[in-house]
Amino acid sequence: MYKKISIIFFLLFLLSCKKAKIPFEENYTWHELKVTASAYNSLKNQTDSNPHITAFGDSLKPGLNYIAVSRDLYRKGLKHNTPVKIKGFDSIFFVKDRMHPRWKNKIDIYMGVDVKAAKQWGRKKVSISYGVLKPIDSINKAVNSKQ
C-alpha cells in the first residue's frame, strides 16, 4: 500500500517538474495593419485547376484557419506560416497562400467550400496583427524567467 502511494507521489513530483512553457503568442513580436479582407473557397472557379493546393504547396482542407495575402503584404513580413490575428475572430490564422499581383493591402480568409459564408463575409476593412518570431535567445530568457 505504501509502495503504491510512494509511486503516485513520485509520478506527481515528476509531472510538476516540467519546464515552464510560455504561451505561443509570446514567442512573437506583433505588428498591426489595416487591410481589406475578403473570403475565398477552394473551388476551381475561384482559384485554378488545383484549388486544394496553395501557392506555397500546402493542402487546403475545410475548417483550417488559413489566409492568402497580397504580395505587398508578403514583402512587409506576412510570409509563409506567419501567424495572423484578425479582429472579430477568436482564432489565429496562418499565411498559407499568396494572391495575384493585382491585389494590394489585401487578405483572403479561407472558408473551405462554404460559398454562402464567403459571400456573407463579403469584403471589409479589418485590423490584423501579424507575428514576427522573436530571436531564440529572447524566447529562452522568457522561458527561464518563468521557472
Short mmCIF file of N, CA and C in Angstrom, two decimals:
data_model
loop_
_atom_site.label_atom_id
_atom_site.label_comp_id
_atom_site.label_asym_id
_atom_site.label_seq_id
_atom_site.Cartn_x
_atom_site.Cartn_y
_atom_site.Cartn_z
N MET A 1 0.82 -1.19 0.00
CA MET A 1 0.00 0.00 0.00
C MET A 1 0.87 1.26 0.00
N TYR A 2 1.86 1.32 0.92
CA TYR A 2 2.74 2.49 0.99
C TYR A 2 3.57 2.61 -0.28
N LYS A 3 3.90 1.48 -0.87
CA LYS A 3 4.70 1.48 -2.09
C LYS A 3 3.90 2.14 -3.23
N LYS A 4 2.61 1.84 -3.33
CA LYS A 4 1.76 2.43 -4.36
C LYS A 4 1.62 3.94 -4.15
N ILE A 5 1.43 4.35 -2.92
CA ILE A 5 1.29 5.78 -2.61
C ILE A 5 2.60 6.50 -2.93
N SER A 6 3.74 5.87 -2.60
CA SER A 6 5.04 6.47 -2.89
C SER A 6 5.23 6.63 -4.39
N ILE A 7 4.82 5.65 -5.17
CA ILE A 7 4.96 5.72 -6.63
C ILE A 7 4.08 6.85 -7.18
N ILE A 8 2.87 6.97 -6.65
CA ILE A 8 1.96 8.03 -7.10
C ILE A 8 2.56 9.40 -6.80
N PHE A 9 3.08 9.58 -5.58
CA PHE A 9 3.69 10.87 -5.22
C PHE A 9 4.91 11.16 -6.08
N PHE A 10 5.70 10.13 -6.36
CA PHE A 10 6.88 10.30 -7.20
C PHE A 10 6.47 10.73 -8.61
N LEU A 11 5.44 10.10 -9.17
CA LEU A 11 4.97 10.48 -10.51
C LEU A 11 4.41 11.90 -10.52
N LEU A 12 3.67 12.26 -9.49
CA LEU A 12 3.16 13.63 -9.40
C LEU A 12 4.30 14.64 -9.31
N PHE A 13 5.34 14.29 -8.58
CA PHE A 13 6.51 15.14 -8.47
C PHE A 13 7.17 15.32 -9.84
N LEU A 14 7.34 14.22 -10.58
CA LEU A 14 7.96 14.30 -11.91
C LEU A 14 7.13 15.19 -12.84
N LEU A 15 5.82 15.03 -12.80
CA LEU A 15 4.96 15.83 -13.67
C LEU A 15 5.02 17.32 -13.32
N SER A 16 5.21 17.63 -12.06
CA SER A 16 5.26 19.04 -11.65
C SER A 16 6.61 19.68 -11.97
N CYS A 17 7.60 18.89 -12.34
CA CYS A 17 8.94 19.42 -12.63
C CYS A 17 9.13 19.77 -14.09
N LYS A 18 8.07 19.78 -14.87
CA LYS A 18 8.21 20.12 -16.29
C LYS A 18 8.74 21.54 -16.43
N LYS A 19 9.46 21.76 -17.51
CA LYS A 19 9.96 23.09 -17.80
C LYS A 19 8.79 24.03 -18.06
N ALA A 20 8.90 25.24 -17.59
CA ALA A 20 7.84 26.22 -17.80
C ALA A 20 7.71 26.52 -19.29
N LYS A 21 6.49 26.57 -19.74
CA LYS A 21 6.24 26.91 -21.14
C LYS A 21 5.68 28.32 -21.19
N ILE A 22 6.06 29.03 -22.24
CA ILE A 22 5.46 30.35 -22.41
C ILE A 22 4.40 30.22 -23.50
N PRO A 23 3.33 31.00 -23.40
CA PRO A 23 2.28 30.92 -24.41
C PRO A 23 2.83 31.19 -25.81
N PHE A 24 2.23 30.52 -26.78
CA PHE A 24 2.60 30.63 -28.19
C PHE A 24 2.78 32.09 -28.61
N GLU A 25 1.84 32.93 -28.26
CA GLU A 25 1.84 34.32 -28.72
C GLU A 25 3.02 35.12 -28.20
N GLU A 26 3.58 34.73 -27.08
CA GLU A 26 4.71 35.47 -26.51
C GLU A 26 6.02 35.19 -27.24
N ASN A 27 6.03 34.24 -28.16
CA ASN A 27 7.21 33.97 -28.97
C ASN A 27 7.36 34.97 -30.12
N TYR A 28 6.37 35.83 -30.29
CA TYR A 28 6.32 36.73 -31.44
C TYR A 28 6.24 38.19 -31.00
N THR A 29 6.77 39.05 -31.87
CA THR A 29 6.53 40.48 -31.78
C THR A 29 5.37 40.74 -32.74
N TRP A 30 4.32 41.41 -32.26
CA TRP A 30 3.11 41.58 -33.06
C TRP A 30 3.05 42.98 -33.67
N HIS A 31 2.72 43.03 -34.97
CA HIS A 31 2.62 44.27 -35.73
C HIS A 31 1.19 44.41 -36.25
N GLU A 32 0.66 45.62 -36.15
CA GLU A 32 -0.72 45.85 -36.59
C GLU A 32 -0.78 46.50 -37.96
N LEU A 33 -1.82 46.13 -38.70
CA LEU A 33 -2.10 46.71 -40.01
C LEU A 33 -3.60 46.79 -40.21
N LYS A 34 -4.03 47.73 -41.04
CA LYS A 34 -5.41 47.75 -41.51
C LYS A 34 -5.37 47.27 -42.95
N VAL A 35 -6.22 46.31 -43.27
CA VAL A 35 -6.24 45.72 -44.61
C VAL A 35 -7.68 45.54 -45.07
N THR A 36 -7.84 45.27 -46.34
CA THR A 36 -9.13 44.85 -46.87
C THR A 36 -9.15 43.33 -46.82
N ALA A 37 -10.23 42.78 -46.29
CA ALA A 37 -10.35 41.33 -46.18
C ALA A 37 -11.57 40.85 -46.95
N SER A 38 -11.36 39.82 -47.74
CA SER A 38 -12.46 39.14 -48.41
C SER A 38 -12.31 37.66 -48.06
N ALA A 39 -13.15 36.84 -48.62
CA ALA A 39 -13.10 35.41 -48.31
C ALA A 39 -12.99 34.63 -49.62
N TYR A 40 -12.42 33.44 -49.52
CA TYR A 40 -12.35 32.59 -50.71
C TYR A 40 -12.58 31.15 -50.33
N ASN A 41 -12.89 30.37 -51.36
CA ASN A 41 -13.17 28.94 -51.19
C ASN A 41 -12.21 28.15 -52.06
N SER A 42 -12.05 26.87 -51.72
CA SER A 42 -11.19 26.02 -52.55
C SER A 42 -12.05 25.37 -53.64
N LEU A 43 -12.40 26.20 -54.61
CA LEU A 43 -13.20 25.78 -55.76
C LEU A 43 -12.49 26.22 -57.03
N LYS A 44 -12.59 25.40 -58.08
CA LYS A 44 -11.87 25.70 -59.33
C LYS A 44 -12.20 27.07 -59.90
N ASN A 45 -13.46 27.49 -59.80
CA ASN A 45 -13.82 28.79 -60.40
C ASN A 45 -13.30 29.98 -59.59
N GLN A 46 -12.77 29.73 -58.38
CA GLN A 46 -12.22 30.82 -57.58
C GLN A 46 -10.69 30.81 -57.53
N THR A 47 -10.10 29.69 -57.91
CA THR A 47 -8.63 29.60 -57.82
C THR A 47 -8.07 29.18 -59.16
N ASP A 48 -7.52 27.98 -59.23
CA ASP A 48 -7.00 27.47 -60.50
C ASP A 48 -7.43 26.02 -60.65
N SER A 49 -6.77 25.29 -61.52
CA SER A 49 -7.18 23.91 -61.79
C SER A 49 -6.98 22.97 -60.61
N ASN A 50 -6.16 23.36 -59.63
CA ASN A 50 -5.97 22.55 -58.43
C ASN A 50 -6.29 23.39 -57.20
N PRO A 51 -7.57 23.55 -56.88
CA PRO A 51 -7.98 24.50 -55.85
C PRO A 51 -7.61 24.12 -54.42
N HIS A 52 -7.13 22.91 -54.20
CA HIS A 52 -6.80 22.49 -52.85
C HIS A 52 -5.31 22.61 -52.53
N ILE A 53 -4.53 23.17 -53.46
CA ILE A 53 -3.10 23.37 -53.24
C ILE A 53 -2.81 24.87 -53.33
N THR A 54 -2.10 25.39 -52.33
CA THR A 54 -1.81 26.82 -52.29
C THR A 54 -0.56 27.16 -53.11
N ALA A 55 -0.28 28.43 -53.23
CA ALA A 55 0.91 28.89 -53.96
C ALA A 55 2.19 28.36 -53.30
N PHE A 56 2.14 28.06 -52.00
CA PHE A 56 3.31 27.53 -51.29
C PHE A 56 3.34 26.00 -51.31
N GLY A 57 2.32 25.37 -51.89
CA GLY A 57 2.28 23.91 -51.95
C GLY A 57 1.57 23.25 -50.79
N ASP A 58 0.94 24.05 -49.91
CA ASP A 58 0.18 23.48 -48.80
C ASP A 58 -1.17 22.97 -49.29
N SER A 59 -1.71 21.98 -48.60
CA SER A 59 -3.03 21.46 -48.92
C SER A 59 -4.09 22.21 -48.12
N LEU A 60 -5.14 22.62 -48.80
CA LEU A 60 -6.26 23.27 -48.14
C LEU A 60 -7.31 22.23 -47.77
N LYS A 61 -7.78 22.32 -46.54
CA LYS A 61 -8.86 21.44 -46.08
C LYS A 61 -9.85 22.31 -45.33
N PRO A 62 -11.15 22.16 -45.61
CA PRO A 62 -12.15 22.96 -44.90
C PRO A 62 -11.96 22.87 -43.38
N GLY A 63 -12.15 24.00 -42.72
CA GLY A 63 -12.01 24.06 -41.27
C GLY A 63 -10.67 24.58 -40.80
N LEU A 64 -9.70 24.70 -41.71
CA LEU A 64 -8.38 25.20 -41.34
C LEU A 64 -8.39 26.73 -41.34
N ASN A 65 -7.65 27.32 -40.44
CA ASN A 65 -7.58 28.79 -40.32
C ASN A 65 -6.42 29.32 -41.15
N TYR A 66 -6.67 29.47 -42.43
CA TYR A 66 -5.65 29.91 -43.37
C TYR A 66 -6.08 31.21 -44.04
N ILE A 67 -5.08 31.98 -44.47
CA ILE A 67 -5.36 33.17 -45.27
C ILE A 67 -4.38 33.22 -46.43
N ALA A 68 -4.78 33.96 -47.45
CA ALA A 68 -3.90 34.33 -48.56
C ALA A 68 -3.61 35.81 -48.40
N VAL A 69 -2.43 36.23 -48.79
CA VAL A 69 -2.05 37.65 -48.65
C VAL A 69 -1.61 38.21 -50.00
N SER A 70 -1.84 39.51 -50.16
CA SER A 70 -1.35 40.18 -51.36
C SER A 70 0.18 40.25 -51.27
N ARG A 71 0.79 40.40 -52.40
CA ARG A 71 2.26 40.33 -52.44
C ARG A 71 2.94 41.49 -51.73
N ASP A 72 2.29 42.64 -51.66
CA ASP A 72 2.89 43.75 -50.91
C ASP A 72 2.91 43.43 -49.42
N LEU A 73 1.89 42.73 -48.91
CA LEU A 73 1.90 42.32 -47.50
C LEU A 73 2.95 41.24 -47.26
N TYR A 74 3.13 40.38 -48.24
CA TYR A 74 4.18 39.36 -48.15
C TYR A 74 5.54 40.04 -47.96
N ARG A 75 5.78 41.10 -48.72
CA ARG A 75 7.05 41.83 -48.61
C ARG A 75 7.17 42.56 -47.28
N LYS A 76 6.04 42.88 -46.63
CA LYS A 76 6.07 43.56 -45.33
C LYS A 76 6.33 42.58 -44.18
N GLY A 77 6.33 41.28 -44.46
CA GLY A 77 6.62 40.31 -43.41
C GLY A 77 5.58 39.23 -43.21
N LEU A 78 4.48 39.29 -43.93
CA LEU A 78 3.46 38.24 -43.81
C LEU A 78 3.85 37.10 -44.74
N LYS A 79 4.88 36.40 -44.35
CA LYS A 79 5.44 35.30 -45.14
C LYS A 79 4.71 34.00 -44.84
N HIS A 80 5.11 32.95 -45.53
CA HIS A 80 4.52 31.62 -45.35
C HIS A 80 4.55 31.20 -43.87
N ASN A 81 3.41 30.76 -43.36
CA ASN A 81 3.21 30.28 -41.98
C ASN A 81 3.23 31.38 -40.92
N THR A 82 3.20 32.64 -41.31
CA THR A 82 3.14 33.72 -40.33
C THR A 82 1.79 33.66 -39.62
N PRO A 83 1.79 33.72 -38.27
CA PRO A 83 0.51 33.75 -37.55
C PRO A 83 -0.13 35.14 -37.66
N VAL A 84 -1.46 35.15 -37.83
CA VAL A 84 -2.18 36.40 -38.01
C VAL A 84 -3.45 36.37 -37.16
N LYS A 85 -3.65 37.45 -36.39
CA LYS A 85 -4.90 37.63 -35.64
C LYS A 85 -5.74 38.62 -36.44
N ILE A 86 -7.00 38.25 -36.67
CA ILE A 86 -7.92 39.11 -37.41
C ILE A 86 -8.99 39.59 -36.43
N LYS A 87 -9.13 40.90 -36.33
CA LYS A 87 -10.13 41.44 -35.40
C LYS A 87 -11.51 40.89 -35.77
N GLY A 88 -12.21 40.38 -34.77
CA GLY A 88 -13.52 39.79 -35.00
C GLY A 88 -13.50 38.27 -34.98
N PHE A 89 -12.30 37.69 -34.99
CA PHE A 89 -12.15 36.23 -34.92
C PHE A 89 -11.38 35.89 -33.65
N ASP A 90 -11.72 34.77 -33.03
CA ASP A 90 -11.01 34.31 -31.83
C ASP A 90 -9.77 33.50 -32.17
N SER A 91 -9.70 32.96 -33.37
CA SER A 91 -8.62 32.06 -33.76
C SER A 91 -7.43 32.81 -34.34
N ILE A 92 -6.31 32.11 -34.37
CA ILE A 92 -5.14 32.61 -35.08
C ILE A 92 -5.11 31.93 -36.44
N PHE A 93 -4.88 32.72 -37.47
CA PHE A 93 -4.81 32.22 -38.84
C PHE A 93 -3.35 32.15 -39.25
N PHE A 94 -3.06 31.37 -40.28
CA PHE A 94 -1.70 31.25 -40.78
C PHE A 94 -1.67 31.56 -42.27
N VAL A 95 -0.63 32.30 -42.69
CA VAL A 95 -0.46 32.63 -44.10
C VAL A 95 -0.06 31.34 -44.82
N LYS A 96 -0.92 30.92 -45.74
CA LYS A 96 -0.67 29.68 -46.49
C LYS A 96 -0.76 29.89 -48.00
N ASP A 97 -1.12 31.10 -48.43
CA ASP A 97 -1.31 31.31 -49.86
C ASP A 97 -0.98 32.76 -50.21
N ARG A 98 -0.64 32.99 -51.48
CA ARG A 98 -0.40 34.35 -51.98
C ARG A 98 -1.40 34.66 -53.07
N MET A 99 -1.73 35.92 -53.18
CA MET A 99 -2.73 36.36 -54.14
C MET A 99 -2.08 36.86 -55.43
N HIS A 100 -2.91 37.05 -56.43
CA HIS A 100 -2.47 37.59 -57.71
C HIS A 100 -1.84 38.97 -57.48
N PRO A 101 -0.81 39.32 -58.25
CA PRO A 101 -0.11 40.60 -58.04
C PRO A 101 -0.99 41.86 -58.16
N ARG A 102 -2.15 41.74 -58.78
CA ARG A 102 -3.00 42.95 -58.93
C ARG A 102 -3.56 43.45 -57.61
N TRP A 103 -3.62 42.59 -56.57
CA TRP A 103 -4.19 42.98 -55.29
C TRP A 103 -3.15 43.66 -54.40
N LYS A 104 -3.59 44.66 -53.67
CA LYS A 104 -2.71 45.41 -52.76
C LYS A 104 -3.39 45.51 -51.40
N ASN A 105 -2.60 45.39 -50.34
CA ASN A 105 -3.06 45.58 -48.96
C ASN A 105 -4.33 44.76 -48.69
N LYS A 106 -4.29 43.48 -49.06
CA LYS A 106 -5.49 42.65 -49.01
C LYS A 106 -5.17 41.25 -48.50
N ILE A 107 -6.11 40.71 -47.73
CA ILE A 107 -6.04 39.31 -47.34
C ILE A 107 -7.32 38.62 -47.80
N ASP A 108 -7.24 37.34 -48.02
CA ASP A 108 -8.38 36.49 -48.32
C ASP A 108 -8.45 35.44 -47.23
N ILE A 109 -9.59 35.34 -46.57
CA ILE A 109 -9.77 34.37 -45.49
C ILE A 109 -10.32 33.09 -46.10
N TYR A 110 -9.66 31.98 -45.83
CA TYR A 110 -10.09 30.70 -46.38
C TYR A 110 -11.34 30.20 -45.66
N MET A 111 -12.38 29.89 -46.43
CA MET A 111 -13.64 29.41 -45.84
C MET A 111 -14.06 28.07 -46.43
N GLY A 112 -13.07 27.22 -46.71
CA GLY A 112 -13.38 25.88 -47.18
C GLY A 112 -14.19 25.89 -48.47
N VAL A 113 -15.30 25.16 -48.48
CA VAL A 113 -16.16 25.12 -49.65
C VAL A 113 -17.50 25.81 -49.38
N ASP A 114 -17.58 26.54 -48.26
CA ASP A 114 -18.81 27.21 -47.86
C ASP A 114 -18.94 28.56 -48.58
N VAL A 115 -19.46 28.51 -49.79
CA VAL A 115 -19.59 29.71 -50.62
C VAL A 115 -20.53 30.71 -49.96
N LYS A 116 -21.58 30.23 -49.32
CA LYS A 116 -22.54 31.12 -48.66
C LYS A 116 -21.85 31.94 -47.57
N ALA A 117 -21.01 31.30 -46.75
CA ALA A 117 -20.29 32.02 -45.69
C ALA A 117 -19.33 33.04 -46.28
N ALA A 118 -18.67 32.68 -47.38
CA ALA A 118 -17.73 33.60 -48.02
C ALA A 118 -18.47 34.82 -48.57
N LYS A 119 -19.61 34.58 -49.20
CA LYS A 119 -20.40 35.70 -49.74
C LYS A 119 -20.96 36.56 -48.61
N GLN A 120 -21.36 35.91 -47.53
CA GLN A 120 -21.89 36.65 -46.38
C GLN A 120 -20.80 37.54 -45.77
N TRP A 121 -19.56 37.05 -45.73
CA TRP A 121 -18.46 37.84 -45.21
C TRP A 121 -18.25 39.07 -46.10
N GLY A 122 -18.29 38.84 -47.40
CA GLY A 122 -18.12 39.94 -48.35
C GLY A 122 -16.71 40.49 -48.36
N ARG A 123 -16.62 41.81 -48.33
CA ARG A 123 -15.33 42.49 -48.31
C ARG A 123 -15.44 43.62 -47.31
N LYS A 124 -14.46 43.71 -46.42
CA LYS A 124 -14.49 44.77 -45.42
C LYS A 124 -13.08 45.12 -44.98
N LYS A 125 -12.97 46.30 -44.41
CA LYS A 125 -11.70 46.74 -43.81
C LYS A 125 -11.61 46.12 -42.42
N VAL A 126 -10.46 45.54 -42.10
CA VAL A 126 -10.26 44.94 -40.78
C VAL A 126 -8.87 45.29 -40.26
N SER A 127 -8.72 45.19 -38.96
CA SER A 127 -7.41 45.33 -38.34
C SER A 127 -6.86 43.93 -38.12
N ILE A 128 -5.60 43.76 -38.46
CA ILE A 128 -4.95 42.48 -38.21
C ILE A 128 -3.66 42.74 -37.43
N SER A 129 -3.19 41.70 -36.78
CA SER A 129 -1.86 41.72 -36.16
C SER A 129 -1.15 40.49 -36.67
N TYR A 130 0.09 40.67 -37.10
CA TYR A 130 0.86 39.51 -37.55
C TYR A 130 2.11 39.37 -36.70
N GLY A 131 2.49 38.13 -36.47
CA GLY A 131 3.61 37.85 -35.59
C GLY A 131 4.91 37.62 -36.33
N VAL A 132 5.96 38.27 -35.83
CA VAL A 132 7.32 38.03 -36.32
C VAL A 132 8.05 37.34 -35.18
N LEU A 133 8.60 36.18 -35.46
CA LEU A 133 9.26 35.38 -34.43
C LEU A 133 10.40 36.16 -33.79
N LYS A 134 10.42 36.15 -32.45
CA LYS A 134 11.50 36.81 -31.71
C LYS A 134 12.77 35.98 -31.85
N PRO A 135 13.93 36.61 -31.66
CA PRO A 135 15.19 35.85 -31.67
C PRO A 135 15.15 34.77 -30.58
N ILE A 136 15.76 33.64 -30.84
CA ILE A 136 15.69 32.49 -29.94
C ILE A 136 16.21 32.82 -28.54
N ASP A 137 17.22 33.70 -28.41
CA ASP A 137 17.73 34.00 -27.06
C ASP A 137 16.69 34.72 -26.22
N SER A 138 15.86 35.58 -26.83
CA SER A 138 14.84 36.27 -26.04
C SER A 138 13.73 35.29 -25.64
N ILE A 139 13.46 34.28 -26.45
CA ILE A 139 12.49 33.26 -26.07
C ILE A 139 13.04 32.43 -24.91
N ASN A 140 14.32 32.05 -25.01
CA ASN A 140 14.95 31.27 -23.92
C ASN A 140 14.94 32.06 -22.60
N LYS A 141 15.21 33.37 -22.68
CA LYS A 141 15.19 34.19 -21.46
C LYS A 141 13.79 34.19 -20.85
N ALA A 142 12.76 34.30 -21.68
CA ALA A 142 11.39 34.31 -21.19
C ALA A 142 11.04 32.98 -20.52
N VAL A 143 11.47 31.86 -21.09
CA VAL A 143 11.21 30.55 -20.50
C VAL A 143 11.92 30.44 -19.17
N ASN A 144 13.20 30.83 -19.13
CA ASN A 144 13.97 30.71 -17.91
C ASN A 144 13.43 31.62 -16.81
N SER A 145 12.90 32.77 -17.15
CA SER A 145 12.38 33.67 -16.13
C SER A 145 11.06 33.16 -15.54
N LYS A 146 10.37 32.27 -16.23
CA LYS A 146 9.11 31.73 -15.72
C LYS A 146 9.32 30.48 -14.87
N GLN A 147 10.56 30.02 -14.76
CA GLN A 147 10.82 28.81 -13.96
C GLN A 147 10.94 29.13 -12.51
#
